[in-house]
PDB file of C-alpha atoms in Angstrom:
ATOM      1  CA  UNK A 156      84.792 118.848 232.616  1.00 95.00           C
ATOM      2  CA  UNK A 157      86.288 115.729 234.201  1.00 96.00           C
ATOM      3  CA  UNK A 158      87.098 112.680 232.040  1.00 96.00           C
ATOM      4  CA  UNK A 159      87.767 109.522 234.044  1.00 92.00           C
ATOM      5  CA  UNK A 160      89.230 106.257 232.809  1.00 75.00           C
ATOM      6  CA  UNK A 161      87.924 103.694 235.320  1.00 61.00           C
ATOM      7  CA  UNK A 162      90.308 101.055 233.934  1.00 63.00           C
ATOM      8  CA  UNK A 163      93.466 103.129 234.497  1.00 54.00           C
ATOM      9  CA  UNK A 164      95.958 101.520 236.849  1.00 47.00           C
ATOM     10  CA  UNK A 165      93.704  98.423 236.783  1.00 46.00           C
ATOM     11  CA  UNK A 166      90.624 100.144 238.166  1.00 50.00           C
ATOM     12  CA  UNK A 167      92.231 102.137 240.947  1.00 55.00           C
ATOM     13  CA  UNK A 168      91.427 105.455 239.254  1.00 55.00           C
ATOM     14  CA  UNK A 169      87.695 105.103 239.862  1.00 63.00           C
ATOM     15  CA  UNK A 170      88.228 106.335 243.418  1.00 86.00           C
ATOM     16  CA  UNK A 171      90.578 109.065 242.170  1.00 91.00           C
ATOM     17  CA  UNK A 172      87.848 110.289 239.817  1.00 92.00           C
ATOM     18  CA  UNK A 173      85.287 110.505 242.605  1.00 92.00           C
ATOM     19  CA  UNK A 174      87.783 112.270 244.865  1.00 95.00           C
ATOM     20  CA  UNK A 175      88.660 114.795 242.157  1.00 96.00           C
ATOM     21  CA  UNK A 176      85.014 115.535 241.359  1.00 96.00           C
ATOM     22  CA  UNK A 177      84.292 116.104 245.052  1.00 97.00           C
ATOM     23  CA  UNK A 178      87.344 118.329 245.455  1.00 97.00           C
ATOM     24  CA  UNK A 179      86.441 120.603 242.534  1.00 98.00           C
ATOM     25  CA  UNK A 180      82.780 120.829 243.575  1.00 97.00           C
ATOM     26  CA  UNK A 181      83.816 121.779 247.105  1.00 98.00           C
ATOM     27  CA  UNK A 182      85.929 124.543 245.575  1.00 97.00           C
ATOM     28  CA  UNK A 183      82.822 125.939 243.896  1.00 97.00           C
ATOM     29  CA  UNK A 184      83.200 124.569 240.378  1.00 97.00           C
ATOM     30  CA  UNK A 185      80.489 122.927 238.310  1.00 96.00           C
ATOM     31  CA  UNK A 186      81.815 119.512 237.332  1.00 96.00           C
ATOM     32  CA  UNK A 187      80.565 117.397 234.435  1.00 96.00           C
ATOM     33  CA  UNK A 188      81.940 113.862 234.793  1.00 96.00           C
ATOM     34  CA  UNK A 189      82.458 111.882 231.589  1.00 96.00           C
ATOM     35  CA  UNK A 190      82.913 108.114 231.765  1.00 92.00           C
ATOM     36  CA  UNK A 191      82.518 105.289 229.278  1.00 90.00           C
ATOM     37  CA  UNK A 192      83.201 101.595 229.006  1.00 83.00           C
ATOM     38  CA  UNK A 193      86.286 102.054 226.849  1.00 87.00           C
ATOM     39  CA  UNK A 194      88.911 104.467 225.590  1.00 88.00           C
ATOM     40  CA  UNK A 195      87.338 105.176 222.188  1.00 91.00           C
ATOM     41  CA  UNK A 196      83.792 105.806 223.506  1.00 93.00           C
ATOM     42  CA  UNK A 197      85.234 108.101 226.161  1.00 95.00           C
ATOM     43  CA  UNK A 198      87.163 110.030 223.537  1.00 94.00           C
ATOM     44  CA  UNK A 199      83.963 110.456 221.536  1.00 95.00           C
ATOM     45  CA  UNK A 200      82.162 111.769 224.636  1.00 95.00           C
ATOM     46  CA  UNK A 201      84.941 114.278 225.292  1.00 97.00           C
ATOM     47  CA  UNK A 202      84.960 115.557 221.715  1.00 96.00           C
ATOM     48  CA  UNK A 203      81.164 115.857 221.744  1.00 95.00           C
ATOM     49  CA  UNK A 204      81.216 117.840 224.984  1.00 95.00           C
ATOM     50  CA  UNK A 205      83.927 120.167 223.703  1.00 96.00           C
ATOM     51  CA  UNK A 206      81.984 120.849 220.507  1.00 94.00           C
ATOM     52  CA  UNK A 207      78.821 121.846 222.388  1.00 90.00           C
ATOM     53  CA  UNK A 208      77.806 125.419 223.092  1.00 83.00           C
ATOM     54  CA  UNK A 209      78.512 124.996 226.810  1.00 88.00           C
ATOM     55  CA  UNK A 210      81.520 126.945 228.102  1.00 92.00           C
ATOM     56  CA  UNK A 211      84.307 124.649 229.312  1.00 95.00           C
ATOM     57  CA  UNK A 212      86.870 126.155 231.693  1.00 96.00           C
ATOM     58  CA  UNK A 213      89.137 123.108 231.477  1.00 98.00           C
ATOM     59  CA  UNK A 214      89.286 119.454 230.535  1.00 98.00           C
ATOM     60  CA  UNK A 215      90.704 117.508 233.472  1.00 98.00           C
ATOM     61  CA  UNK A 216      91.682 113.886 232.835  1.00 97.00           C
ATOM     62  CA  UNK A 217      91.983 111.258 235.542  1.00 96.00           C
ATOM     63  CA  UNK A 218      94.223 108.354 234.620  1.00 93.00           C
ATOM     64  CA  UNK A 219      97.634 107.698 233.125  1.00 92.00           C
ATOM     65  CA  UNK A 220      99.490 108.624 229.966  1.00 94.00           C
ATOM     66  CA  UNK A 221      96.721 107.166 227.806  1.00 93.00           C
ATOM     67  CA  UNK A 222      94.212 109.622 229.256  1.00 95.00           C
ATOM     68  CA  UNK A 223      96.618 112.495 228.679  1.00 97.00           C
ATOM     69  CA  UNK A 224      96.944 111.254 225.089  1.00 97.00           C
ATOM     70  CA  UNK A 225      93.156 111.376 224.812  1.00 97.00           C
ATOM     71  CA  UNK A 226      93.100 114.905 226.208  1.00 98.00           C
ATOM     72  CA  UNK A 227      95.873 116.159 223.936  1.00 98.00           C
ATOM     73  CA  UNK A 228      94.127 114.823 220.840  1.00 98.00           C
ATOM     74  CA  UNK A 229      90.853 116.440 221.908  1.00 97.00           C
ATOM     75  CA  UNK A 230      92.386 119.847 222.712  1.00 98.00           C
ATOM     76  CA  UNK A 231      95.031 120.616 220.062  1.00 96.00           C
ATOM     77  CA  UNK A 232      93.751 123.637 218.182  1.00 92.00           C
ATOM     78  CA  UNK A 233      91.533 124.750 221.064  1.00 95.00           C
ATOM     79  CA  UNK A 234      92.271 127.163 223.888  1.00 93.00           C
ATOM     80  CA  UNK A 235      90.704 124.937 226.550  1.00 97.00           C
ATOM     81  CA  UNK A 236      93.451 123.963 229.036  1.00 98.00           C
ATOM     82  CA  UNK A 237      94.267 120.406 230.092  1.00 98.00           C
ATOM     83  CA  UNK A 238      94.393 119.436 233.763  1.00 98.00           C
ATOM     84  CA  UNK A 239      95.856 116.118 234.906  1.00 98.00           C
ATOM     85  CA  UNK A 240      95.083 113.944 237.939  1.00 97.00           C
ATOM     86  CA  UNK A 241      97.704 111.165 237.630  1.00 95.00           C
ATOM     87  CA  UNK A 242      96.373 107.726 238.543  1.00 90.00           C
ATOM     88  CA  UNK A 243      97.832 105.440 235.897  1.00 86.00           C
ATOM     89  CA  UNK A 244     100.612 102.872 235.924  1.00 81.00           C
ATOM     90  CA  UNK A 245     103.398 104.819 234.218  1.00 84.00           C
ATOM     91  CA  UNK A 246     102.460 108.511 234.598  1.00 93.00           C
ATOM     92  CA  UNK A 247     105.475 109.595 232.551  1.00 95.00           C
ATOM     93  CA  UNK A 248     103.908 112.823 231.279  1.00 97.00           C
ATOM     94  CA  UNK A 249     102.886 113.731 234.841  1.00 97.00           C
ATOM     95  CA  UNK A 250     106.517 113.173 235.891  1.00 96.00           C
ATOM     96  CA  UNK A 251     107.634 115.458 233.072  1.00 96.00           C
ATOM     97  CA  UNK A 252     105.375 118.206 234.433  1.00 97.00           C
ATOM     98  CA  UNK A 253     106.381 117.534 238.081  1.00 96.00           C
ATOM     99  CA  UNK A 254     102.796 116.781 239.117  1.00 97.00           C
ATOM    100  CA  UNK A 255     101.926 114.968 242.372  1.00 95.00           C
ATOM    101  CA  UNK A 256     101.765 111.255 241.489  1.00 92.00           C
ATOM    102  CA  UNK A 257     100.157 109.672 244.520  1.00 86.00           C
ATOM    103  CA  UNK A 258      97.855 112.407 245.747  1.00 93.00           C
ATOM    104  CA  UNK A 259      94.635 113.164 243.850  1.00 95.00           C
ATOM    105  CA  UNK A 260      93.984 116.039 246.260  1.00 96.00           C
ATOM    106  CA  UNK A 261      97.457 117.449 245.640  1.00 97.00           C
ATOM    107  CA  UNK A 262      96.980 117.164 241.877  1.00 98.00           C
ATOM    108  CA  UNK A 263      93.602 118.906 242.161  1.00 98.00           C
ATOM    109  CA  UNK A 264      95.238 121.767 244.068  1.00 98.00           C
ATOM    110  CA  UNK A 265      97.813 122.106 241.291  1.00 98.00           C
ATOM    111  CA  UNK A 266      95.016 122.270 238.692  1.00 98.00           C
ATOM    112  CA  UNK A 267      93.161 125.014 240.585  1.00 98.00           C
ATOM    113  CA  UNK A 268      96.328 126.985 241.320  1.00 98.00           C
ATOM    114  CA  UNK A 269      97.356 126.817 237.659  1.00 98.00           C
ATOM    115  CA  UNK A 270      93.854 127.758 236.539  1.00 96.00           C
ATOM    116  CA  UNK A 271      94.091 130.901 238.652  1.00 96.00           C
ATOM    117  CA  UNK A 272      97.663 131.695 237.580  1.00 97.00           C
ATOM    118  CA  UNK A 273      97.200 130.898 233.881  1.00 95.00           C
ATOM    119  CA  UNK A 274      99.072 127.587 233.667  1.00 97.00           C
ATOM    120  CA  UNK A 275     101.787 126.977 231.090  1.00 97.00           C
ATOM    121  CA  UNK A 276     102.150 125.928 227.485  1.00 98.00           C
ATOM    122  CA  UNK A 277     103.970 122.872 226.175  1.00 98.00           C
ATOM    123  CA  UNK A 278     104.986 121.454 222.828  1.00 98.00           C
ATOM    124  CA  UNK A 279     103.074 118.633 221.180  1.00 98.00           C
ATOM    125  CA  UNK A 280     104.351 115.967 218.800  1.00 98.00           C
ATOM    126  CA  UNK A 281     102.328 115.444 215.617  1.00 98.00           C
ATOM    127  CA  UNK A 282     102.260 112.082 213.832  1.00 98.00           C
ATOM    128  CA  UNK A 283     101.035 111.448 210.308  1.00 98.00           C
ATOM    129  CA  UNK A 284     100.550 107.818 209.327  1.00 97.00           C
ATOM    130  CA  UNK A 285      98.121 105.996 207.064  1.00 91.00           C
ATOM    131  CA  UNK A 286      96.211 109.151 206.216  1.00 94.00           C
ATOM    132  CA  UNK A 287      95.551 109.935 209.881  1.00 97.00           C
ATOM    133  CA  UNK A 288      96.996 112.658 212.125  1.00 98.00           C
ATOM    134  CA  UNK A 289      97.566 112.002 215.833  1.00 98.00           C
ATOM    135  CA  UNK A 290      99.208 114.072 218.572  1.00 98.00           C
ATOM    136  CA  UNK A 291     101.297 113.048 221.587  1.00 98.00           C
ATOM    137  CA  UNK A 292     102.639 114.705 224.714  1.00 98.00           C
ATOM    138  CA  UNK A 293     105.400 112.342 225.804  1.00 97.00           C
ATOM    139  CA  UNK A 294     107.278 109.812 223.680  1.00 97.00           C
ATOM    140  CA  UNK A 295     106.664 107.984 220.412  1.00 97.00           C
ATOM    141  CA  UNK A 296     108.293 104.545 220.380  1.00 93.00           C
ATOM    142  CA  UNK A 297     109.036 102.432 217.313  1.00 93.00           C
ATOM    143  CA  UNK A 298     111.034  99.293 217.999  1.00 86.00           C
ATOM    144  CA  UNK A 299     111.851  97.175 221.017  1.00 81.00           C
ATOM    145  CA  UNK A 300     110.059  99.455 223.492  1.00 75.00           C
ATOM    146  CA  UNK A 301     106.923  99.483 221.322  1.00 75.00           C
ATOM    147  CA  UNK A 302     107.033  95.679 221.117  1.00 73.00           C
ATOM    148  CA  UNK A 303     107.275  95.557 224.916  1.00 75.00           C
ATOM    149  CA  UNK A 304     104.170  97.748 225.128  1.00 71.00           C
ATOM    150  CA  UNK A 305     102.389  95.404 222.727  1.00 69.00           C
ATOM    151  CA  UNK A 306     103.259  92.383 224.844  1.00 70.00           C
ATOM    152  CA  UNK A 307     102.491  94.068 228.180  1.00 69.00           C
ATOM    153  CA  UNK A 308      99.096  95.268 226.942  1.00 67.00           C
ATOM    154  CA  UNK A 309      98.136  91.687 226.124  1.00 66.00           C
ATOM    155  CA  UNK A 310      98.684  90.575 229.746  1.00 62.00           C
ATOM    156  CA  UNK A 311      96.202  90.946 232.587  1.00 66.00           C
ATOM    157  CA  UNK A 312      98.821  90.101 235.206  1.00 65.00           C
ATOM    158  CA  UNK A 313     100.991  91.275 236.893  1.00 66.00           C
ATOM    159  CA  UNK A 314      99.609  94.705 237.665  1.00 63.00           C
ATOM    160  CA  UNK A 315     101.671  97.842 237.970  1.00 61.00           C
ATOM    161  CA  UNK A 316     105.081  98.785 236.583  1.00 63.00           C
ATOM    162  CA  UNK A 317     106.470  95.261 237.042  1.00 70.00           C
ATOM    163  CA  UNK A 318     104.319  94.149 234.113  1.00 68.00           C
ATOM    164  CA  UNK A 319     106.314  96.370 231.740  1.00 68.00           C
ATOM    165  CA  UNK A 320     109.649  95.152 233.119  1.00 71.00           C
ATOM    166  CA  UNK A 321     108.651  91.487 232.842  1.00 77.00           C
ATOM    167  CA  UNK A 322     107.334  92.026 229.318  1.00 72.00           C
ATOM    168  CA  UNK A 323     110.671  93.611 228.441  1.00 73.00           C
ATOM    169  CA  UNK A 324     112.587  90.556 229.661  1.00 73.00           C
ATOM    170  CA  UNK A 325     110.291  88.216 227.721  1.00 73.00           C
ATOM    171  CA  UNK A 326     110.585  90.305 224.560  1.00 71.00           C
ATOM    172  CA  UNK A 327     114.354  90.483 224.866  1.00 73.00           C
ATOM    173  CA  UNK A 328     114.603  86.742 224.269  1.00 66.00           C
ATOM    174  CA  UNK A 329     113.209  86.896 220.736  1.00 67.00           C
ATOM    175  CA  UNK A 330     113.710  90.464 219.536  1.00 70.00           C
ATOM    176  CA  UNK A 331     115.947  91.123 216.545  1.00 78.00           C
ATOM    177  CA  UNK A 332     117.550  94.291 215.266  1.00 88.00           C
ATOM    178  CA  UNK A 333     115.524  96.489 212.936  1.00 91.00           C
ATOM    179  CA  UNK A 334     116.644  98.037 209.662  1.00 96.00           C
ATOM    180  CA  UNK A 335     115.289 101.593 209.659  1.00 97.00           C
ATOM    181  CA  UNK A 336     115.285 104.344 207.083  1.00 98.00           C
ATOM    182  CA  UNK A 337     115.463 107.690 208.882  1.00 98.00           C
ATOM    183  CA  UNK A 338     115.091 111.220 207.581  1.00 98.00           C
ATOM    184  CA  UNK A 339     115.575 113.931 210.213  1.00 98.00           C
ATOM    185  CA  UNK A 340     115.453 117.615 209.316  1.00 98.00           C
ATOM    186  CA  UNK A 341     116.258 116.815 205.685  1.00 97.00           C
ATOM    187  CA  UNK A 342     119.152 114.416 206.379  1.00 98.00           C
ATOM    188  CA  UNK A 343     118.526 110.755 205.410  1.00 98.00           C
ATOM    189  CA  UNK A 344     120.361 107.599 206.451  1.00 98.00           C
ATOM    190  CA  UNK A 345     119.867 103.873 207.044  1.00 98.00           C
ATOM    191  CA  UNK A 346     120.017 102.852 210.681  1.00 97.00           C
ATOM    192  CA  UNK A 347     120.330  99.418 212.264  1.00 96.00           C
ATOM    193  CA  UNK A 348     118.874  99.704 215.744  1.00 94.00           C
ATOM    194  CA  UNK A 349     117.231  97.939 218.626  1.00 90.00           C
ATOM    195  CA  UNK A 350     114.805 100.839 218.963  1.00 90.00           C
ATOM    196  CA  UNK A 351     114.155 104.402 217.900  1.00 95.00           C
ATOM    197  CA  UNK A 352     112.032 106.808 219.908  1.00 96.00           C
ATOM    198  CA  UNK A 353     111.031 110.396 219.232  1.00 98.00           C
ATOM    199  CA  UNK A 354     110.587 112.203 222.525  1.00 98.00           C
ATOM    200  CA  UNK A 355     108.897 115.380 223.649  1.00 98.00           C
ATOM    201  CA  UNK A 356     109.182 114.068 227.207  1.00 96.00           C
ATOM    202  CA  UNK A 357     111.938 112.386 229.171  1.00 97.00           C
ATOM    203  CA  UNK A 358     110.737 108.940 230.174  1.00 95.00           C
ATOM    204  CA  UNK A 359     108.790 105.816 229.263  1.00 91.00           C
ATOM    205  CA  UNK A 360     107.651 102.747 231.164  1.00 83.00           C
ATOM    206  CA  UNK A 361     107.096 104.508 234.479  1.00 85.00           C
ATOM    207  CA  UNK A 362     110.338 106.415 234.906  1.00 89.00           C
ATOM    208  CA  UNK A 363     112.914 105.078 232.416  1.00 89.00           C
ATOM    209  CA  UNK A 364     114.591 108.392 231.555  1.00 95.00           C
ATOM    210  CA  UNK A 365     115.595 107.635 227.979  1.00 95.00           C
ATOM    211  CA  UNK A 366     116.040 111.324 227.051  1.00 97.00           C
ATOM    212  CA  UNK A 367     116.801 112.975 230.398  1.00 96.00           C
ATOM    213  CA  UNK A 368     117.543 116.414 228.939  1.00 96.00           C
ATOM    214  CA  UNK A 369     114.353 116.682 226.861  1.00 97.00           C
ATOM    215  CA  UNK A 370     112.208 119.723 227.587  1.00 97.00           C
ATOM    216  CA  UNK A 371     108.483 119.951 226.843  1.00 97.00           C
ATOM    217  CA  UNK A 372     108.573 123.602 225.793  1.00 97.00           C
ATOM    218  CA  UNK A 373     111.784 124.155 223.791  1.00 98.00           C
ATOM    219  CA  UNK A 374     110.355 123.613 220.301  1.00 98.00           C
ATOM    220  CA  UNK A 375     112.441 120.458 219.728  1.00 98.00           C
ATOM    221  CA  UNK A 376     111.962 116.691 219.781  1.00 98.00           C
ATOM    222  CA  UNK A 377     114.724 114.317 220.916  1.00 98.00           C
ATOM    223  CA  UNK A 378     115.535 111.469 218.515  1.00 98.00           C
ATOM    224  CA  UNK A 379     116.708 108.516 220.631  1.00 97.00           C
ATOM    225  CA  UNK A 380     118.481 105.596 218.944  1.00 97.00           C
ATOM    226  CA  UNK A 381     119.858 102.446 220.564  1.00 93.00           C
ATOM    227  CA  UNK A 382     122.076 100.447 218.239  1.00 93.00           C
ATOM    228  CA  UNK A 383     121.956  96.616 218.270  1.00 89.00           C
ATOM    229  CA  UNK A 384     123.640  95.100 221.301  1.00 87.00           C
ATOM    230  CA  UNK A 385     123.835  91.771 223.060  1.00 84.00           C
ATOM    231  CA  UNK A 386     121.313  90.765 225.709  1.00 81.00           C
ATOM    232  CA  UNK A 387     124.041  90.827 228.336  1.00 84.00           C
ATOM    233  CA  UNK A 388     125.075  94.351 227.353  1.00 86.00           C
ATOM    234  CA  UNK A 389     121.449  95.465 227.249  1.00 82.00           C
ATOM    235  CA  UNK A 390     120.897  94.186 230.779  1.00 81.00           C
ATOM    236  CA  UNK A 391     124.030  95.977 231.953  1.00 85.00           C
ATOM    237  CA  UNK A 392     122.824  99.286 230.503  1.00 87.00           C
ATOM    238  CA  UNK A 393     119.164  98.957 231.508  1.00 82.00           C
ATOM    239  CA  UNK A 394     119.488  99.896 235.220  1.00 84.00           C
ATOM    240  CA  UNK A 395     121.312 103.108 234.245  1.00 91.00           C
ATOM    241  CA  UNK A 396     118.285 104.301 232.256  1.00 91.00           C
ATOM    242  CA  UNK A 397     116.240 105.072 235.390  1.00 87.00           C
ATOM    243  CA  UNK A 398     118.869 107.612 236.435  1.00 91.00           C
ATOM    244  CA  UNK A 399     119.489 108.866 232.899  1.00 94.00           C
ATOM    245  CA  UNK A 400     123.108 107.648 233.094  1.00 93.00           C
ATOM    246  CA  UNK A 401     123.098 105.718 229.805  1.00 95.00           C
ATOM    247  CA  UNK A 402     123.536 108.663 227.459  1.00 95.00           C
ATOM    248  CA  UNK A 403     127.330 108.418 227.269  1.00 92.00           C
ATOM    249  CA  UNK A 404     127.291 104.876 225.869  1.00 92.00           C
ATOM    250  CA  UNK A 405     128.524 104.594 222.295  1.00 92.00           C
ATOM    251  CA  UNK A 406     125.474 102.470 221.392  1.00 93.00           C
ATOM    252  CA  UNK A 407     123.152 105.355 222.314  1.00 95.00           C
ATOM    253  CA  UNK A 408     122.527 108.400 220.120  1.00 96.00           C
ATOM    254  CA  UNK A 409     120.362 111.396 221.012  1.00 97.00           C
ATOM    255  CA  UNK A 410     119.922 114.354 218.674  1.00 97.00           C
ATOM    256  CA  UNK A 411     117.525 117.286 218.651  1.00 98.00           C
ATOM    257  CA  UNK A 412     115.173 117.373 215.665  1.00 98.00           C
ATOM    258  CA  UNK A 413     112.120 119.271 214.515  1.00 98.00           C
ATOM    259  CA  UNK A 414     110.804 116.661 212.111  1.00 98.00           C
ATOM    260  CA  UNK A 415     111.607 113.040 211.358  1.00 98.00           C
ATOM    261  CA  UNK A 416     110.354 110.246 209.130  1.00 98.00           C
ATOM    262  CA  UNK A 417     110.791 106.636 210.244  1.00 98.00           C
ATOM    263  CA  UNK A 418     110.405 103.656 207.941  1.00 98.00           C
ATOM    264  CA  UNK A 419     110.821  99.950 208.753  1.00 96.00           C
ATOM    265  CA  UNK A 420     109.104  96.693 207.929  1.00 94.00           C
ATOM    266  CA  UNK A 421     106.784  95.140 210.514  1.00 89.00           C
ATOM    267  CA  UNK A 422     107.162  97.850 213.171  1.00 92.00           C
ATOM    268  CA  UNK A 423     104.209  99.444 214.960  1.00 92.00           C
ATOM    269  CA  UNK A 424     104.551 102.872 216.569  1.00 95.00           C
ATOM    270  CA  UNK A 425     103.201 103.661 220.040  1.00 93.00           C
ATOM    271  CA  UNK A 426     102.838 107.139 221.528  1.00 96.00           C
ATOM    272  CA  UNK A 427     102.081 107.909 225.180  1.00 95.00           C
ATOM    273  CA  UNK A 428     101.717 104.125 225.518  1.00 88.00           C
ATOM    274  CA  UNK A 429      98.890 104.009 222.948  1.00 92.00           C
ATOM    275  CA  UNK A 430      99.054 102.001 219.718  1.00 91.00           C
ATOM    276  CA  UNK A 431      99.130 104.318 216.704  1.00 94.00           C
ATOM    277  CA  UNK A 432     100.036 102.766 213.355  1.00 94.00           C
ATOM    278  CA  UNK A 433     102.556 100.718 211.452  1.00 95.00           C
ATOM    279  CA  UNK A 434     105.567 102.538 210.060  1.00 97.00           C
ATOM    280  CA  UNK A 435     106.204 104.633 208.012  1.00 98.00           C
ATOM    281  CA  UNK A 436     105.348 107.614 210.211  1.00 98.00           C
ATOM    282  CA  UNK A 437     106.107 111.308 209.833  1.00 98.00           C
ATOM    283  CA  UNK A 438     106.612 113.216 213.084  1.00 98.00           C
ATOM    284  CA  UNK A 439     107.069 116.906 213.748  1.00 98.00           C
ATOM    285  CA  UNK A 440     106.724 119.284 216.670  1.00 98.00           C
ATOM    286  CA  UNK A 441     104.038 121.896 217.263  1.00 98.00           C
ATOM    287  CA  UNK A 442     105.696 124.414 219.597  1.00 98.00           C
ATOM    288  CA  UNK A 443     103.618 125.468 222.627  1.00 98.00           C
ATOM    289  CA  UNK A 444     100.461 124.024 221.057  1.00 98.00           C
ATOM    290  CA  UNK A 445      98.901 122.846 224.325  1.00 98.00           C
ATOM    291  CA  UNK A 446      97.721 124.876 227.325  1.00 98.00           C
ATOM    292  CA  UNK A 447      98.291 122.718 230.396  1.00 98.00           C
ATOM    293  CA  UNK A 448      97.395 123.338 234.033  1.00 98.00           C
ATOM    294  CA  UNK A 449     100.716 122.470 235.629  1.00 95.00           C
TER     295      UNK A 449
END
């Protein structure tokens, strides 16, 4: 089953979806292509197909982190594996899994090879907020980085990763520190911060390696905190993030956790680049809960 987001990477994934379907059919597989006019209708189609009596060898998603988010939320609790054809803007989960980023054919080969070999399992983050449970593969953001996502998602231009970077610079001009209440593995404290993220993966925003030592299959989440700092200091640290060289700064804290509760006024959490809910949120890890073809 192939789920394609035609709007991913501003429409460029439509060709990737056709290429992937052709590749799998040429390899002898029966391919059911699922498409819809939006993210929510597509998610409903995927869940409906998975609940049918038809046998599904794999759900393969074509798109970016948002499509992986859709796949994770459809598959947690099932034994159907997830395949990924990266064709989004950020592709941070695909980077985490070392998948080919600019080659639909190469990504298809990885899916088929992993299907034959059995693939691998990875952890999944679970979020409870407002009476709803959601799952994520990469990073949950609650603070400056989530506000950047909010701003970037409201723009139609520019396209590509530069949109996130420009949104970050615009947001930096008006953003203020946040007063959080944090409880991690039973330890509670108040935290003034620019942002807090809870990471199963390593990067956000198309390669910003905020938690460079995070592993997707170690049974832990990485709590990432950036304390308030000046705009000038932020801009001096920012380039180091792409190489993961920021972790020694005194304003940056990373600690391994299994569960965490975040509370703050007026903060919306994003996960895998998708808007989830306003804080408070409760997050924990489900070890090796997802079968992935990588």
